[in-house]
Short mmCIF file of N, CA and C in Angstrom, two decimals:
data_model
loop_
_atom_site.label_atom_id
_atom_site.label_comp_id
_atom_site.label_asym_id
_atom_site.label_seq_id
_atom_site.Cartn_x
_atom_site.Cartn_y
_atom_site.Cartn_z
N MET A 461 201.33 168.06 55.65
CA MET A 461 200.72 168.79 56.75
C MET A 461 199.77 169.82 56.16
N PRO A 462 198.52 169.87 56.68
CA PRO A 462 197.55 170.82 56.15
C PRO A 462 197.93 172.26 56.54
N ASP A 463 197.54 173.18 55.70
CA ASP A 463 197.84 174.58 55.99
C ASP A 463 196.86 175.13 57.02
N THR A 464 197.20 176.28 57.59
CA THR A 464 196.45 176.86 58.70
C THR A 464 194.99 177.18 58.34
N PRO A 465 194.69 177.77 57.20
CA PRO A 465 193.27 178.02 56.89
C PRO A 465 192.46 176.73 56.80
N HIS A 466 193.08 175.66 56.31
CA HIS A 466 192.37 174.38 56.24
C HIS A 466 192.05 173.85 57.64
N VAL A 467 192.97 173.98 58.59
CA VAL A 467 192.74 173.53 59.96
C VAL A 467 191.63 174.37 60.61
N PHE A 468 191.68 175.70 60.42
CA PHE A 468 190.63 176.56 60.99
C PHE A 468 189.26 176.23 60.39
N ALA A 469 189.22 175.94 59.12
CA ALA A 469 187.95 175.58 58.48
C ALA A 469 187.43 174.26 59.03
N ALA A 470 188.32 173.29 59.23
CA ALA A 470 187.89 172.00 59.78
C ALA A 470 187.37 172.16 61.21
N VAL A 471 188.06 172.97 62.02
CA VAL A 471 187.60 173.20 63.40
C VAL A 471 186.26 173.93 63.40
N ALA A 472 186.10 174.90 62.51
CA ALA A 472 184.83 175.63 62.44
C ALA A 472 183.69 174.71 62.04
N VAL A 473 183.92 173.82 61.12
CA VAL A 473 182.88 172.86 60.72
C VAL A 473 182.55 171.94 61.89
N CYS A 474 183.56 171.48 62.62
CA CYS A 474 183.32 170.61 63.78
C CYS A 474 182.53 171.34 64.87
N VAL A 475 182.86 172.59 65.12
CA VAL A 475 182.14 173.38 66.12
C VAL A 475 180.69 173.58 65.69
N ALA A 476 180.47 173.88 64.43
CA ALA A 476 179.10 174.10 63.95
C ALA A 476 178.28 172.81 64.04
N ILE A 477 178.85 171.69 63.67
CA ILE A 477 178.12 170.42 63.74
C ILE A 477 177.83 170.04 65.19
N THR A 478 178.82 170.19 66.06
CA THR A 478 178.62 169.86 67.48
C THR A 478 177.55 170.75 68.10
N PHE A 479 177.61 172.04 67.84
CA PHE A 479 176.60 172.96 68.37
C PHE A 479 175.22 172.62 67.83
N GLY A 480 175.15 172.32 66.55
CA GLY A 480 173.85 171.97 65.95
C GLY A 480 173.27 170.70 66.55
N LEU A 481 174.11 169.70 66.75
CA LEU A 481 173.62 168.44 67.32
C LEU A 481 173.16 168.62 68.77
N ARG A 482 173.82 169.48 69.50
CA ARG A 482 173.41 169.70 70.90
C ARG A 482 172.19 170.60 71.00
N ALA A 483 172.01 171.51 70.07
CA ALA A 483 170.85 172.41 70.12
C ALA A 483 169.62 171.79 69.48
N LEU A 484 169.78 170.79 68.64
CA LEU A 484 168.65 170.19 67.92
C LEU A 484 167.56 169.63 68.85
N PRO A 485 167.88 168.88 69.90
CA PRO A 485 166.80 168.37 70.76
C PRO A 485 165.99 169.48 71.41
N PHE A 486 166.64 170.56 71.82
CA PHE A 486 165.89 171.66 72.43
C PHE A 486 165.00 172.34 71.40
N ALA A 487 165.47 172.49 70.18
CA ALA A 487 164.67 173.11 69.14
C ALA A 487 163.49 172.24 68.76
N VAL A 488 163.67 170.92 68.77
CA VAL A 488 162.59 170.01 68.40
C VAL A 488 161.57 169.91 69.52
N LEU A 489 162.02 169.90 70.77
CA LEU A 489 161.11 169.70 71.90
C LEU A 489 160.34 170.95 72.31
N THR A 490 160.79 172.12 71.93
CA THR A 490 160.11 173.35 72.34
C THR A 490 158.65 173.40 71.88
N PRO A 491 158.33 173.08 70.62
CA PRO A 491 156.92 173.12 70.23
C PRO A 491 156.08 172.03 70.91
N LEU A 492 156.71 170.95 71.35
CA LEU A 492 155.96 169.85 71.97
C LEU A 492 155.54 170.16 73.40
N ARG A 493 156.14 171.16 74.01
CA ARG A 493 155.82 171.46 75.42
C ARG A 493 154.39 171.95 75.60
N THR A 494 153.81 172.51 74.57
CA THR A 494 152.43 172.99 74.66
C THR A 494 151.45 172.01 74.06
N SER A 495 151.92 170.85 73.64
CA SER A 495 151.06 169.87 72.98
C SER A 495 150.16 169.16 73.98
N ALA A 496 148.90 169.00 73.63
CA ALA A 496 147.96 168.28 74.50
C ALA A 496 148.28 166.79 74.56
N VAL A 497 148.77 166.25 73.47
CA VAL A 497 149.13 164.82 73.45
C VAL A 497 150.29 164.54 74.41
N VAL A 498 151.27 165.41 74.42
CA VAL A 498 152.41 165.23 75.32
C VAL A 498 151.97 165.35 76.78
N HIS A 499 151.08 166.28 77.06
CA HIS A 499 150.58 166.42 78.44
C HIS A 499 149.77 165.18 78.85
N TYR A 500 148.99 164.63 77.92
CA TYR A 500 148.23 163.42 78.21
C TYR A 500 149.18 162.25 78.48
N LEU A 501 150.19 162.10 77.61
CA LEU A 501 151.15 161.00 77.81
C LEU A 501 151.94 161.19 79.10
N ASN A 502 152.26 162.42 79.44
CA ASN A 502 152.99 162.69 80.68
C ASN A 502 152.17 162.27 81.90
N ALA A 503 150.86 162.43 81.82
CA ALA A 503 150.01 162.07 82.95
C ALA A 503 149.73 160.57 83.00
N ARG A 504 149.62 159.90 81.85
CA ARG A 504 149.18 158.51 81.80
C ARG A 504 150.31 157.49 81.69
N MET A 505 151.45 157.87 81.15
CA MET A 505 152.51 156.90 80.89
C MET A 505 153.10 156.26 82.14
N PRO A 506 153.31 156.99 83.25
CA PRO A 506 153.89 156.29 84.41
C PRO A 506 153.04 155.12 84.88
N VAL A 507 151.73 155.26 84.89
CA VAL A 507 150.87 154.15 85.30
C VAL A 507 150.94 153.02 84.28
N GLY A 508 150.93 153.36 83.01
CA GLY A 508 151.03 152.34 81.96
C GLY A 508 152.35 151.61 82.00
N VAL A 509 153.42 152.32 82.23
CA VAL A 509 154.74 151.68 82.30
C VAL A 509 154.81 150.77 83.53
N MET A 510 154.27 151.24 84.65
CA MET A 510 154.27 150.40 85.86
C MET A 510 153.44 149.14 85.64
N LEU A 511 152.31 149.26 84.95
CA LEU A 511 151.47 148.09 84.68
C LEU A 511 152.20 147.10 83.78
N ILE A 512 152.85 147.60 82.74
CA ILE A 512 153.60 146.72 81.83
C ILE A 512 154.74 146.03 82.58
N LEU A 513 155.46 146.77 83.41
CA LEU A 513 156.56 146.16 84.18
C LEU A 513 156.04 145.12 85.16
N THR A 514 154.90 145.37 85.77
CA THR A 514 154.32 144.40 86.70
C THR A 514 153.93 143.11 85.99
N VAL A 515 153.25 143.24 84.87
CA VAL A 515 152.85 142.06 84.10
C VAL A 515 154.08 141.31 83.61
N TYR A 516 155.09 142.04 83.14
CA TYR A 516 156.31 141.40 82.65
C TYR A 516 157.02 140.66 83.78
N THR A 517 157.02 141.25 84.98
CA THR A 517 157.70 140.61 86.11
C THR A 517 156.97 139.37 86.57
N LEU A 518 155.65 139.40 86.56
CA LEU A 518 154.87 138.30 87.10
C LEU A 518 154.51 137.24 86.07
N ARG A 519 154.92 137.39 84.82
CA ARG A 519 154.47 136.50 83.75
C ARG A 519 154.99 135.08 83.90
N ASP A 520 156.13 134.87 84.50
CA ASP A 520 156.71 133.53 84.60
C ASP A 520 156.36 132.80 85.89
N LEU A 521 155.60 133.43 86.76
CA LEU A 521 155.26 132.79 88.02
C LEU A 521 154.14 131.78 87.80
N SER A 522 154.28 130.65 88.45
CA SER A 522 153.30 129.58 88.31
C SER A 522 152.42 129.52 89.55
N PRO A 523 151.10 129.49 89.40
CA PRO A 523 150.23 129.34 90.57
C PRO A 523 150.39 127.96 91.22
N ALA A 524 150.97 127.01 90.51
CA ALA A 524 151.19 125.68 91.07
C ALA A 524 152.30 125.67 92.11
N ALA A 525 153.15 126.67 92.10
CA ALA A 525 154.22 126.77 93.09
C ALA A 525 153.98 128.00 93.96
N PRO A 526 153.16 127.87 95.01
CA PRO A 526 152.78 129.05 95.80
C PRO A 526 153.95 129.69 96.53
N ARG A 527 155.00 128.94 96.79
CA ARG A 527 156.15 129.53 97.47
C ARG A 527 156.81 130.60 96.61
N GLN A 528 156.74 130.44 95.27
CA GLN A 528 157.31 131.45 94.38
C GLN A 528 156.49 132.74 94.39
N LEU A 529 155.25 132.64 94.76
CA LEU A 529 154.36 133.80 94.69
C LEU A 529 154.46 134.71 95.89
N VAL A 530 155.04 134.23 96.99
CA VAL A 530 155.03 134.99 98.24
C VAL A 530 155.81 136.29 98.10
N ALA A 531 157.07 136.21 97.68
CA ALA A 531 157.90 137.42 97.60
C ALA A 531 157.36 138.44 96.60
N PRO A 532 157.00 138.03 95.38
CA PRO A 532 156.45 139.04 94.45
C PRO A 532 155.13 139.61 94.93
N ALA A 533 154.27 138.78 95.53
CA ALA A 533 152.97 139.29 95.97
C ALA A 533 153.14 140.31 97.10
N ILE A 534 154.00 140.01 98.06
CA ILE A 534 154.22 140.96 99.16
C ILE A 534 154.90 142.23 98.65
N ALA A 535 155.89 142.06 97.76
CA ALA A 535 156.57 143.24 97.20
C ALA A 535 155.61 144.09 96.39
N LEU A 536 154.71 143.45 95.64
CA LEU A 536 153.71 144.21 94.88
C LEU A 536 152.78 144.96 95.83
N ALA A 537 152.37 144.31 96.92
CA ALA A 537 151.50 144.98 97.89
C ALA A 537 152.22 146.15 98.55
N VAL A 538 153.50 145.97 98.88
CA VAL A 538 154.26 147.07 99.48
C VAL A 538 154.40 148.22 98.50
N THR A 539 154.68 147.90 97.23
CA THR A 539 154.82 148.94 96.21
C THR A 539 153.52 149.73 96.06
N LEU A 540 152.41 149.01 95.96
CA LEU A 540 151.13 149.69 95.82
C LEU A 540 150.79 150.50 97.06
N GLY A 541 151.07 149.94 98.23
CA GLY A 541 150.79 150.66 99.47
C GLY A 541 151.62 151.93 99.61
N LEU A 542 152.91 151.83 99.30
CA LEU A 542 153.77 153.01 99.37
C LEU A 542 153.32 154.06 98.37
N HIS A 543 152.95 153.61 97.16
CA HIS A 543 152.54 154.58 96.16
C HIS A 543 151.20 155.22 96.53
N HIS A 544 150.30 154.45 97.09
CA HIS A 544 149.02 155.01 97.52
C HIS A 544 149.20 155.97 98.69
N TRP A 545 150.17 155.66 99.56
CA TRP A 545 150.40 156.47 100.75
C TRP A 545 151.11 157.78 100.43
N ARG A 546 152.21 157.72 99.66
CA ARG A 546 153.05 158.90 99.44
C ARG A 546 152.94 159.50 98.04
N HIS A 547 152.39 158.76 97.09
CA HIS A 547 152.30 159.22 95.69
C HIS A 547 153.68 159.62 95.16
N HIS A 548 154.67 158.82 95.49
CA HIS A 548 156.04 159.10 95.07
C HIS A 548 156.58 157.85 94.39
N ALA A 549 156.77 157.93 93.07
CA ALA A 549 157.13 156.75 92.28
C ALA A 549 158.48 156.17 92.70
N VAL A 550 159.44 157.02 92.97
CA VAL A 550 160.78 156.51 93.32
C VAL A 550 160.72 155.76 94.65
N LEU A 551 160.02 156.33 95.62
CA LEU A 551 159.90 155.66 96.92
C LEU A 551 159.21 154.31 96.78
N SER A 552 158.12 154.26 96.03
CA SER A 552 157.40 152.99 95.90
C SER A 552 158.20 151.96 95.12
N ILE A 553 158.91 152.39 94.08
CA ILE A 553 159.71 151.43 93.29
C ILE A 553 160.86 150.89 94.13
N PHE A 554 161.60 151.78 94.78
CA PHE A 554 162.73 151.31 95.58
C PHE A 554 162.27 150.51 96.80
N GLY A 555 161.18 150.93 97.42
CA GLY A 555 160.67 150.19 98.57
C GLY A 555 160.22 148.79 98.18
N GLY A 556 159.46 148.68 97.10
CA GLY A 556 159.02 147.38 96.63
C GLY A 556 160.17 146.50 96.19
N THR A 557 161.14 147.10 95.53
CA THR A 557 162.31 146.33 95.10
C THR A 557 163.10 145.83 96.30
N ALA A 558 163.28 146.67 97.30
CA ALA A 558 164.02 146.26 98.50
C ALA A 558 163.30 145.12 99.22
N VAL A 559 161.99 145.23 99.33
CA VAL A 559 161.23 144.15 99.98
C VAL A 559 161.33 142.87 99.17
N HIS A 560 161.22 142.98 97.85
CA HIS A 560 161.32 141.77 97.02
C HIS A 560 162.69 141.12 97.13
N VAL A 561 163.74 141.91 97.09
CA VAL A 561 165.09 141.36 97.19
C VAL A 561 165.28 140.70 98.55
N ALA A 562 164.83 141.37 99.62
CA ALA A 562 164.99 140.80 100.96
C ALA A 562 164.21 139.50 101.09
N LEU A 563 162.96 139.49 100.63
CA LEU A 563 162.15 138.27 100.76
C LEU A 563 162.66 137.16 99.84
N ALA A 564 163.01 137.50 98.61
CA ALA A 564 163.48 136.47 97.68
C ALA A 564 164.79 135.85 98.16
N SER A 565 165.66 136.66 98.74
CA SER A 565 166.94 136.11 99.20
C SER A 565 166.77 135.29 100.46
N THR A 566 165.81 135.62 101.31
CA THR A 566 165.62 134.84 102.53
C THR A 566 164.73 133.62 102.29
N LEU A 567 163.72 133.75 101.44
CA LEU A 567 162.82 132.62 101.20
C LEU A 567 163.43 131.56 100.30
N THR A 568 164.24 131.97 99.35
CA THR A 568 164.83 130.99 98.44
C THR A 568 166.14 130.41 98.95
N SER A 569 166.67 130.98 100.05
CA SER A 569 167.93 130.46 100.56
C SER A 569 167.73 129.19 101.37
N HIS A 570 166.49 128.89 101.76
CA HIS A 570 166.23 127.69 102.59
C HIS A 570 165.74 126.55 101.73
#
């Protein structure tokens, strides 16, 4: 059985490491808050991510099967319309997803 000073030293080391690991992200991110690159990425990345997700989602669709294109095309139009109307990413993503799920489940069930 370890003696008491050894246990206190082990707990102190664990506390120091845990505190350091939790404080490290805040210490690293503080200088980046004033960075012009981070502000540029903050403004441009949501559109870039949405574009990449759209291309990734539509990449397997075949123009030879127009029935497959109906649900994604309408859902994409709803997503773009909601985003143009409200400028709210969560609303447009959830709205488009809901429309796609509803159309895909009703159109492919027949």
